[in-house]
């Protein structure tokens, strides 16, 4: 088994966007381990968004305290940060169906990072920031992989092709992570460790309230949107519980440093659909055939706004390869089987009547 020395004492830590899909699992892990969590949400009075976190607070060892904070409001995180030693900065919009990419994605991601990180400079107790970035900060589409060594994404790679108009979510994550490293280099008070997950799937603790695109993508595979076939396009997948563990290790494992690709499987939407079809195909219109390229061109942009012609051209029938050696070796993360992740995600959408 992987050995490392953990800082086992109880810490007070901040989790931004604590009600989010991924953050909820991070909060749960922290509370189980007995840490005190300062949880920021946009509106602490919106109980439907935080009921599951309140339950965790009752059930597990650590304590949870809620604070209101918005990424685009200056100094919004100051109060929540007080007495915290570690910040888990996860809050950032993950949506593909948007009208105004600057307002809806880029400003909250970039200004939010500036905001949270500049507050960290002011609060003496902060020793480390764990940032949730994405493999989207490393690449936009498969066309970028063809010039890489072994056509593989590693922690050395940065996204060069996303823009305000092309895959703006990827652009928002690239700008935010670059800004994080820039601000880190300007000071000597806190450490920075960055987690770069691929598509996160796995049980959704509060699917009716979360706006994560993970839910929408999985829902579309099950609700008939793609019933005539699924685009043969590559994607990396990782289980949300493994990503939460990765954040935890990034915070407390003495080996943690730099960026970590957190992607368990280099797979495709077709393989995901086939695996789900074998389990749920009798009850749900889950595709098991690939859509021909001409049809993807024709209907792709109508099914999902991120499926632009350019994205399809650069990805169709291509591979995605992300090298996940670093996180396994340095942080001891063992990834769950893909089929388990998919089945448990889909089941949680059924249980919550999303599909
Ligand atoms: P999510 O459930 O939508 O969580 C996003 C969180 O950010 C929510 O708590 C949301 O609050 C908060 N947020 C958005 N805009 C905000 C603002 N202006 N002020 C304050 N909070 C704001 O999505 P998720 O999938 O868990 O994503 C969490 C993080 O993981 C993001 O940084 C995302 O880029 C990253 N990530 C996700 C994936 C994935 O496949 N899911 C992959 C790689 C990286 P509300 O609930 O109030 O909107």
mmCIF file of C-alpha atoms in Angstrom, residues 1-4 155 249 253 255-256 260-261 323-335:
data_model
loop_
_atom_site.group_PDB
_atom_site.id
_atom_site.type_symbol
_atom_site.label_atom_id
_atom_site.label_comp_id
_atom_site.label_asym_id
_atom_site.label_seq_id
_atom_site.Cartn_x
_atom_site.Cartn_y
_atom_site.Cartn_z
ATOM 1 C CA UNK A 1 0.000 0.000 0.000
ATOM 2 C CA UNK A 2 1.097 3.549 -0.626
ATOM 3 C CA UNK A 3 2.733 5.077 2.445
ATOM 4 C CA UNK A 4 2.950 8.708 3.331
ATOM 5 C CA UNK A 155 1.290 18.132 -16.431
ATOM 6 C CA UNK A 249 -4.189 14.308 -0.617
ATOM 7 C CA UNK A 253 0.094 14.723 1.709
ATOM 8 C CA UNK A 255 4.537 14.813 -1.368
ATOM 9 C CA UNK A 256 1.985 17.050 -3.077
ATOM 10 C CA UNK A 260 -2.028 16.680 -11.098
ATOM 11 C CA UNK A 261 -3.858 15.186 -14.047
ATOM 12 C CA UNK A 323 -0.987 10.486 -18.511
ATOM 13 C CA UNK A 324 -2.083 9.887 -14.913
ATOM 14 C CA UNK A 325 1.196 8.465 -13.556
ATOM 15 C CA UNK A 326 2.065 11.460 -11.381
ATOM 16 C CA UNK A 327 -1.014 11.367 -9.164
ATOM 17 C CA UNK A 328 -0.822 7.613 -8.697
ATOM 18 C CA UNK A 329 2.856 7.724 -7.809
ATOM 19 C CA UNK A 330 3.009 10.866 -5.649
ATOM 20 C CA UNK A 331 -0.441 10.933 -4.045
ATOM 21 C CA UNK A 332 -1.269 7.215 -4.091
ATOM 22 C CA UNK A 333 -4.610 7.630 -5.827
ATOM 23 C CA UNK A 334 -6.107 4.326 -7.056
ATOM 24 C CA UNK A 335 -8.930 4.863 -9.499
#
